[in-house]
Amino acid sequence: GQATVDGIERMIYYGRLRDQPLYAGIGLSRKTIRDEVLLKGLRNSALAALALLVATLLFWSLLRQVRVAEAKDKAESQARERGERADEALRETHERYQQLFEAVPLPIFVRDNQSFALLEVNQATVDTYGYTREELAKMTAQDLLPPEAKEAYLTEMAQRPAEGRVTAARTPVTKAGRKLAVAVFAPPLLYGSRPARLVVARDVTREMEAELALRTSEERLRGTLDNTPGVAVQWFDRTGRILYWNPASERLYGVAATEAVGRDFT
């Protein structure tokens, strides 16, 4: 026969078929099926919502990490750019300094305050003293002086204050053994973190040689004129002041040289 399952949630029913002695069936009501479908849909929706929430959180976390990484990369890139610009500016400044340092025609070197080591020299120093840069890098300032002047130099340096400009006369010796006369100007500076002095040495050897030659010539001329009894010779400056009065002038005018020199010739 026929059996129905409407109105009940579940049932087990039995019946006979024409060719079969017995059969059994299990059925669910429409309400049960609807409720189970609804519950399953709700369960699936909750799981889907939870999965969407988790995926959303993961997405925003990943996006935040990406943004943080991008910001960090941007900051590092900007820092590198600033560092590269600073390095480039430092290189340009050093190159300009080196060009000016090498272009000065006077001997210039940087001398350490403690050891007196020559920390840096320009080309004019090499040309003037005759040593190579490698040789000068192993030398001290007193190594440029003659043996008799080294002790006096060290004593003078020990008495000088570290600050303040120094102006002095020196008599260095070249590698070939030629003694020079130089006027030194040495302001203090920091070479990196090391207290040092920038020593500018102006060679005045020719000037002193010329002055010595002139003085010698004048002395010889004076000796000649002093020993010329028949010729009265006087020297005057542009204002008429007497600079020289030889013995013949003393005899001619009756005025001693000690009284005449420095007076106006009237």
mmCIF file of N, CA, C and O in Angstrom, residues 7 11 48 87 92 131 158 166 173 180 234 257:
data_model
loop_
_atom_site.group_PDB
_atom_site.id
_atom_site.type_symbol
_atom_site.label_atom_id
_atom_site.label_comp_id
_atom_site.label_asym_id
_atom_site.label_seq_id
_atom_site.Cartn_x
_atom_site.Cartn_y
_atom_site.Cartn_z
ATOM 1 N N GLY A 7 3.478 15.507 8.289
ATOM 2 C CA GLY A 7 2.953 15.667 9.624
ATOM 3 C C GLY A 7 3.803 15.038 10.686
ATOM 4 O O GLY A 7 3.574 15.269 11.855
ATOM 5 N N MET A 11 9.754 8.674 10.114
ATOM 6 C CA MET A 11 8.994 7.445 10.291
ATOM 7 C C MET A 11 9.675 6.311 9.537
ATOM 8 O O MET A 11 10.379 6.541 8.562
ATOM 9 N N ALA A 48 31.057 30.992 6.561
ATOM 10 C CA ALA A 48 31.504 31.858 5.470
ATOM 11 C C ALA A 48 31.816 33.262 5.978
ATOM 12 O O ALA A 48 32.812 33.887 5.592
ATOM 13 N N ASP A 87 77.766 62.834 1.186
ATOM 14 C CA ASP A 87 79.069 62.297 0.778
ATOM 15 C C ASP A 87 79.586 63.021 -0.458
ATOM 16 O O ASP A 87 80.779 63.330 -0.550
ATOM 17 N N GLU A 92 83.232 66.916 -2.908
ATOM 18 C CA GLU A 92 83.461 68.152 -3.666
ATOM 19 C C GLU A 92 84.243 69.165 -2.828
ATOM 20 O O GLU A 92 85.152 69.836 -3.342
ATOM 21 N N TYR A 131 112.337 66.736 -1.186
ATOM 22 C CA TYR A 131 111.943 65.401 -0.740
ATOM 23 C C TYR A 131 110.667 64.967 -1.458
ATOM 24 O O TYR A 131 109.842 65.807 -1.850
ATOM 25 N N ALA A 158 107.909 73.830 23.002
ATOM 26 C CA ALA A 158 107.415 73.457 24.327
ATOM 27 C C ALA A 158 106.937 74.668 25.111
ATOM 28 O O ALA A 158 106.049 74.562 25.967
ATOM 29 N N VAL A 166 101.350 81.702 15.067
ATOM 30 C CA VAL A 166 102.795 81.768 15.279
ATOM 31 C C VAL A 166 103.448 82.406 14.057
ATOM 32 O O VAL A 166 103.157 82.031 12.917
ATOM 33 N N VAL A 173 116.809 73.189 5.829
ATOM 34 C CA VAL A 173 117.825 72.720 4.881
ATOM 35 C C VAL A 173 117.153 71.795 3.885
ATOM 36 O O VAL A 173 116.366 70.920 4.258
ATOM 37 N N LEU A 180 118.121 77.386 3.717
ATOM 38 C CA LEU A 180 117.171 78.411 3.309
ATOM 39 C C LEU A 180 116.862 79.331 4.483
ATOM 40 O O LEU A 180 117.112 78.993 5.644
ATOM 41 N N GLN A 234 129.132 113.149 0.542
ATOM 42 C CA GLN A 234 128.012 113.118 1.473
ATOM 43 C C GLN A 234 126.813 112.418 0.796
ATOM 44 O O GLN A 234 126.631 112.536 -0.412
ATOM 45 N N ALA A 257 131.624 113.739 11.552
ATOM 46 C CA ALA A 257 130.551 112.912 10.986
ATOM 47 C C ALA A 257 129.467 112.646 12.014
ATOM 48 O O ALA A 257 128.268 112.605 11.696
#
